Coordinates of C-alpha atoms (C1' of nucleotides) in Angstrom, one line a residue:
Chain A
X1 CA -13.1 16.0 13.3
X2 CA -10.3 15.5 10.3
X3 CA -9.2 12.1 10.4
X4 CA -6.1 11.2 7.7
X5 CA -4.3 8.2 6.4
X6 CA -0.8 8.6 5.4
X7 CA 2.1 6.1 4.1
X8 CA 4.8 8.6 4.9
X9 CA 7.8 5.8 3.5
X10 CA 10.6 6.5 5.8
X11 CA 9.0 9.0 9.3
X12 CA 12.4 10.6 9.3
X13 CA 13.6 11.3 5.5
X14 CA 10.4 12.8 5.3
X15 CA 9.4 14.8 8.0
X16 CA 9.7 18.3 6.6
X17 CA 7.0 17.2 3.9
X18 CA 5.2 15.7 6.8
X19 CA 5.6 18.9 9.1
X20 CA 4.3 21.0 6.1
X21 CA 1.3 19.0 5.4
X22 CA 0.4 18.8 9.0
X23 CA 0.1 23.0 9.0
X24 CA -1.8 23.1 6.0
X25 CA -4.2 20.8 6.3
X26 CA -4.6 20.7 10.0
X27 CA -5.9 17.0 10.7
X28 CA -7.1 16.3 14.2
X29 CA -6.1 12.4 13.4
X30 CA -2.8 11.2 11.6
X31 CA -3.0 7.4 11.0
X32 CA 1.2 7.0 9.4
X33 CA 2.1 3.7 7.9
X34 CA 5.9 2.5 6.7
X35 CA 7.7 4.4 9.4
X36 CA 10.4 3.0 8.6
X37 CA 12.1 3.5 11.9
X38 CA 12.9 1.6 15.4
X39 CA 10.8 2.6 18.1
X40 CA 13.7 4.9 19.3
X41 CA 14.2 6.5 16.5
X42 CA 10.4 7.9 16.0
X43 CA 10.1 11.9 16.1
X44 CA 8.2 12.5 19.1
X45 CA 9.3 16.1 19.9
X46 CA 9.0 17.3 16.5
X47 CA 5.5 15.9 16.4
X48 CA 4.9 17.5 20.2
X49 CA 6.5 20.7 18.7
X50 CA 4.1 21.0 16.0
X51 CA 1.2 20.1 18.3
X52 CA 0.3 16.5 18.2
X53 CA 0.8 13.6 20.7
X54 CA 1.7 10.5 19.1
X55 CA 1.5 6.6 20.1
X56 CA 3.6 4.5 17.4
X57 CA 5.4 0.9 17.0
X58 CA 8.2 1.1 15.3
X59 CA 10.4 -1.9 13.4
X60 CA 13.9 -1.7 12.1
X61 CA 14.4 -0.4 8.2
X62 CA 10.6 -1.9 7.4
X63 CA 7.1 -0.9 8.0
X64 CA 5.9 0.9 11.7
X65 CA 2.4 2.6 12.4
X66 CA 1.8 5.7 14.5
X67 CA -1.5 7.7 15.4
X68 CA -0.8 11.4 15.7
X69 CA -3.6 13.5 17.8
X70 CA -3.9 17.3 17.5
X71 CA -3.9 18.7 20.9
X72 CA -4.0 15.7 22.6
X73 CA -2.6 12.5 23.2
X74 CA -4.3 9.4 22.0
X75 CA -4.2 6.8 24.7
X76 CA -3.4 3.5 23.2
X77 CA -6.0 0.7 23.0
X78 CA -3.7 -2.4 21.7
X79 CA -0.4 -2.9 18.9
X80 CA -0.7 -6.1 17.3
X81 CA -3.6 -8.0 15.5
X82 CA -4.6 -11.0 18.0
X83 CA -4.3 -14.0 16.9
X84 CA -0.6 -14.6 15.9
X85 CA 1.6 -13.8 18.4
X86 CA 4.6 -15.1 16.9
X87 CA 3.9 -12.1 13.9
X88 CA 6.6 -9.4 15.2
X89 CA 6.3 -7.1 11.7
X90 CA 5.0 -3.4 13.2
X91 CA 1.4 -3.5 11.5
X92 CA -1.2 -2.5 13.7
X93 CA -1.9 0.1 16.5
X94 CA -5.3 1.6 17.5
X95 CA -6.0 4.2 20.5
X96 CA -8.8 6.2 21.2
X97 CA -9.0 9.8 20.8
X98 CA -11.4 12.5 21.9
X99 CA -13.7 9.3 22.0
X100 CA -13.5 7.7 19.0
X101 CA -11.6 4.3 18.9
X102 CA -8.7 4.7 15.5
X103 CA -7.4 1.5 13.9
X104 CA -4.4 2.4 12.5
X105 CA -2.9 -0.8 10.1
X106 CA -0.7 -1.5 7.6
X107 CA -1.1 -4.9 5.5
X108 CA 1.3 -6.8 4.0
X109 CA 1.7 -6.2 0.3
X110 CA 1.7 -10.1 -0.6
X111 CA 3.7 -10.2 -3.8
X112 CA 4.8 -12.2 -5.4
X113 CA 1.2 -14.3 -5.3
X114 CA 0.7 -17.2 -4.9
X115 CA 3.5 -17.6 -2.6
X116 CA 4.3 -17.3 1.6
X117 CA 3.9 -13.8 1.5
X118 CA 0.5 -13.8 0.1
X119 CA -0.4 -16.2 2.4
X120 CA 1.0 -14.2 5.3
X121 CA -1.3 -11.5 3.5
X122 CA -4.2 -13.6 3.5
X123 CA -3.7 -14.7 7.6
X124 CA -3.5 -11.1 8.6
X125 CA -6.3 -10.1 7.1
X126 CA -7.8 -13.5 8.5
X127 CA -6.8 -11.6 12.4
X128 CA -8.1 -8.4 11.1
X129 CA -11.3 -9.2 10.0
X130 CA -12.2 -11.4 13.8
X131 CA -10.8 -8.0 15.0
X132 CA -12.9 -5.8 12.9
X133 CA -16.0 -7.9 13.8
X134 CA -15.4 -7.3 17.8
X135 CA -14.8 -3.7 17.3
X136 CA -18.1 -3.4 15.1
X137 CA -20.2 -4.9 18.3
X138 CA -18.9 -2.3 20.5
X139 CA -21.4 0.7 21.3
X140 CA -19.2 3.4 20.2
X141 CA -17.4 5.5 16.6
X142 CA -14.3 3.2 15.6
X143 CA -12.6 3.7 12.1
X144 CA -10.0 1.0 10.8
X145 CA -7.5 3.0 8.6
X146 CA -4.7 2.7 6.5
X147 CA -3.0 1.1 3.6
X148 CA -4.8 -2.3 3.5
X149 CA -2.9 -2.8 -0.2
X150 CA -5.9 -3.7 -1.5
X151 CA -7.5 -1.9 -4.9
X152 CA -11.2 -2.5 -4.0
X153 CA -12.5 -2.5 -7.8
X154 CA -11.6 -2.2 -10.9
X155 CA -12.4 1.9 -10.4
X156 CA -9.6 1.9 -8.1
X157 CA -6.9 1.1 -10.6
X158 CA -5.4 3.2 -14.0
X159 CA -5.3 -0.4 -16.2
X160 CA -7.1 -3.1 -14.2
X161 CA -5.9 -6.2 -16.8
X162 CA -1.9 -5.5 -15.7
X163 CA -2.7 -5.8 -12.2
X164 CA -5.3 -9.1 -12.2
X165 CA -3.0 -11.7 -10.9
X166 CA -1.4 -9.0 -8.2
X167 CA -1.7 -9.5 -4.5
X168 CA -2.9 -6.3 -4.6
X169 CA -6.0 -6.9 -7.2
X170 CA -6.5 -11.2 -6.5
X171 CA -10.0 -12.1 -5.7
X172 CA -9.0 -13.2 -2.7
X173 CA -7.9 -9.6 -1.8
X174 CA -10.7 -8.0 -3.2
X175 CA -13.1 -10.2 -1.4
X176 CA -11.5 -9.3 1.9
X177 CA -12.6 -5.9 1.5
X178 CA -16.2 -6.9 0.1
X179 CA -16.3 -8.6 3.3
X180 CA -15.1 -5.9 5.3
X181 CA -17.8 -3.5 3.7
X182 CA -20.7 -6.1 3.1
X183 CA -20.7 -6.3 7.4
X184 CA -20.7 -3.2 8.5
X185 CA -18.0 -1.0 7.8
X186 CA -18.6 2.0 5.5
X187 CA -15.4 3.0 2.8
X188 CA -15.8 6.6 2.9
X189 CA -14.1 8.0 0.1
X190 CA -16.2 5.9 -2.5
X191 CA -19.2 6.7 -0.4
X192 CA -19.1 10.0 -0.8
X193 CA -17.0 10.3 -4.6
X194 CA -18.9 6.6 -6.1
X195 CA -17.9 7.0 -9.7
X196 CA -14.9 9.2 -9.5
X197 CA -11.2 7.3 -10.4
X198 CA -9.6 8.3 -6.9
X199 CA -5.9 7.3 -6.0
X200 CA -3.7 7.3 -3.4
X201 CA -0.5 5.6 -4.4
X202 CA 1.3 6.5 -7.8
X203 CA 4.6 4.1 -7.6
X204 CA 8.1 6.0 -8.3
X205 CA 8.4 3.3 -11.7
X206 CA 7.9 4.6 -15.0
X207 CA 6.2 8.0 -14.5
X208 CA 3.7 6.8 -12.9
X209 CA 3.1 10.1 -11.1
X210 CA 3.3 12.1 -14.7
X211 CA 0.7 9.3 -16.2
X212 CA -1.5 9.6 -13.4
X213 CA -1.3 5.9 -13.3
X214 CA -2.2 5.2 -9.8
X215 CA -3.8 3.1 -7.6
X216 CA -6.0 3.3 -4.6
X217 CA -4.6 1.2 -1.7
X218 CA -5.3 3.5 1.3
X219 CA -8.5 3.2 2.8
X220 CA -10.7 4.6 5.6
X221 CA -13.1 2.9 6.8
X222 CA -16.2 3.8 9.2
X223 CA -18.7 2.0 11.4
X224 CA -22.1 3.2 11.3
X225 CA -22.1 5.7 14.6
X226 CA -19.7 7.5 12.3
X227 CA -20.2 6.8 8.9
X228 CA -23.7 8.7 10.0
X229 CA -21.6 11.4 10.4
X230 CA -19.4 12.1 7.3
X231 CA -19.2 15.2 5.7
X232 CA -16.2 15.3 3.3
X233 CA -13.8 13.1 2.3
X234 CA -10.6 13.3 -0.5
X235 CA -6.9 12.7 -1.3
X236 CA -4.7 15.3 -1.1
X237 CA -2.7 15.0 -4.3
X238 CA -0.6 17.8 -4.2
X239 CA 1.3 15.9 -2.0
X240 CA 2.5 13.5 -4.7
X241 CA 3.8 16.6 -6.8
X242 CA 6.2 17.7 -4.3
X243 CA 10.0 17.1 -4.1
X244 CA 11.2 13.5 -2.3
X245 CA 7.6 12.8 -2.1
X246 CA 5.9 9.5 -0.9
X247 CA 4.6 7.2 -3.1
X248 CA 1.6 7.7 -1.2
X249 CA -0.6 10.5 -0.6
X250 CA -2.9 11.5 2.3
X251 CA -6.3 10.6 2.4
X252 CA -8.8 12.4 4.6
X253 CA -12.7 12.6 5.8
X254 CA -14.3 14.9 8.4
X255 CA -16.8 14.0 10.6
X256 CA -19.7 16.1 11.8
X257 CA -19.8 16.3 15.3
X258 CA -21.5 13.6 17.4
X259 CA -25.5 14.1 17.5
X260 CA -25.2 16.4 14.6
X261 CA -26.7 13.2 12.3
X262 CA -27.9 15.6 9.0
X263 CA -29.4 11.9 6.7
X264 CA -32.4 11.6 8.8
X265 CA -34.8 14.7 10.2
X266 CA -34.0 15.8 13.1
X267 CA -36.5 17.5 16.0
X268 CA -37.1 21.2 16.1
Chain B
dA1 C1' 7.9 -10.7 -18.9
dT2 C1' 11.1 -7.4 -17.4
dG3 C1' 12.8 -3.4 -15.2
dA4 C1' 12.3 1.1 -13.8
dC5 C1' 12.8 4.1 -8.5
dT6 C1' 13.4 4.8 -3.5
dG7 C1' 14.6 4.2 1.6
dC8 C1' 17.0 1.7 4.8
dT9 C1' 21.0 -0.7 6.5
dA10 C1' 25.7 -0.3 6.5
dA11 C1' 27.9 -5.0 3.3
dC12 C1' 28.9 0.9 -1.2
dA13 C1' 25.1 -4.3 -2.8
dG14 C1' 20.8 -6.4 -1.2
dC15 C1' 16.2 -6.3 0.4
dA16 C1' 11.5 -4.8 0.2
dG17 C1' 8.1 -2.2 -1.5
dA18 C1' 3.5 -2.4 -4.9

DNA sequence: ATGACTGCTAACAGCAGA
């Protein structure tokens, strides 16, 4: 199982890049971020054309989350974080899919910091974390995925000084995602790549693309049941390259197939 | 420290993003 993690930045101004990468790289999970739609204006049928089923919230010119299923349709768990039901930005969906629970999310960015919307930033990831921990105690494979805008270390970042007081690079972001992997919850792509610079987001500023000065902000993140099972995991820069691209680009694992644990010896 | 790009909305400029 391919499981992938894209901020598309605007579902619809993008959606022949999207249709494109969806052929090539074949991905049996789509976690999307930043639709930038209202929930009628999401693409279903061009989605169900090219072969995936699709839950999503959508929101009105800002943010939106959708999980695309090859061959199937993923049947929807929750939308929301609990614990703040006044919040109405589109940030969170999860639904299961060939039995595996996906937490599809997009945090806040936080900036400027300190300031409201850091502590917005800091309360969501408050809810996420109570959510994370109830998820981890369920008997089953659950990965929380997405652009959590946070640049775990200073190995995720092309000049760590410039971004210090950032929401993006604070201590108290970076703790929340020490916290998140200290109880339980595996990052893949540094598990498998430890000492490799590896980025997802290049910003449209200053060349950033040209300079490879990037940042990694999009995360995937495993239990154990299937953390036990990764195989591969990447960033499919390419993406970055192309014409009206994202600022983002896709980040993938795959996932050997349940049972099919290969750390520990298995019987004969 | 600032501003540079980009998408969305619809006001042809402003907001938000990171």
């Amino acid at each position: 199982m391919k499981i992938a993690t894209f901020n598309i930045n605007g579902v619809n101004g993008r959606l022949p890049l999207l249709l494109r990468w969806l052929a090539e790289a074949e991905p049996d999970v789509v976690c999307l971020q930043e639709l930038k739609a209202p929930q009628e204006r999401f693409p279903e049928s061009a989605f169900r054309e090219a072969g995936y089923g699709a839950v999503w919230q959508g929101q009105k010119s800002w943010n939106g989350v959708a999980i695309l299923a090859r061959g199937a349709d993923p049947v929807e768990t929750r939308r929301g974080l609990p614990g703040e039901p006044e919040d109405v930005q589109s940030r969170y969906i999860e639904a299961a899919v060939n039995g595996v629970l996906i937490g599809c999310l997009y945090a806040p960015n936080g900036n400027p910091a300190p300031g409201p919307k850091f502590d917005y930033k800091l309360r969501w990831f408050a809810r996420l974390k109570a959510h994370a921990a109830e998820l981890l105690a369920l008997d089953a494979p659950v990965a929380l995925v997405g652009d959590y805008n946070i640049i775990p270390t200073e190995l995720d970042v092309y000049k760590p000084e410039r971004w210090t007081d950032d929401a993006l690079f604070r201590r108290e972001a970076r703790v929340v995602f020490e916290e998140l992997t200290a109880s339980g919850w595996s990052d893949a792509l540094r598990t498998l790549h430890p000492e490799e610079r590896l980025y997802t987001f290049w910003d449209y500023f200053r060349n950033a693309w040209g300079r490879d000065a990037g940042l990694r902000l999009d995360h995937i993140l495993l239990n154990p049941t299937l953390a036990a099972r990764l195989r591969a995991a990447g960033v499919d820069r390419a993406v970055r390259a192309q014409e009206k691209a994202s600022d983002h680009a896709p980040a993938w694992v795959e996932l050997g197939r349940a049972g099919s644990r290969r750390s520990k010896a298995s019987k004969p």
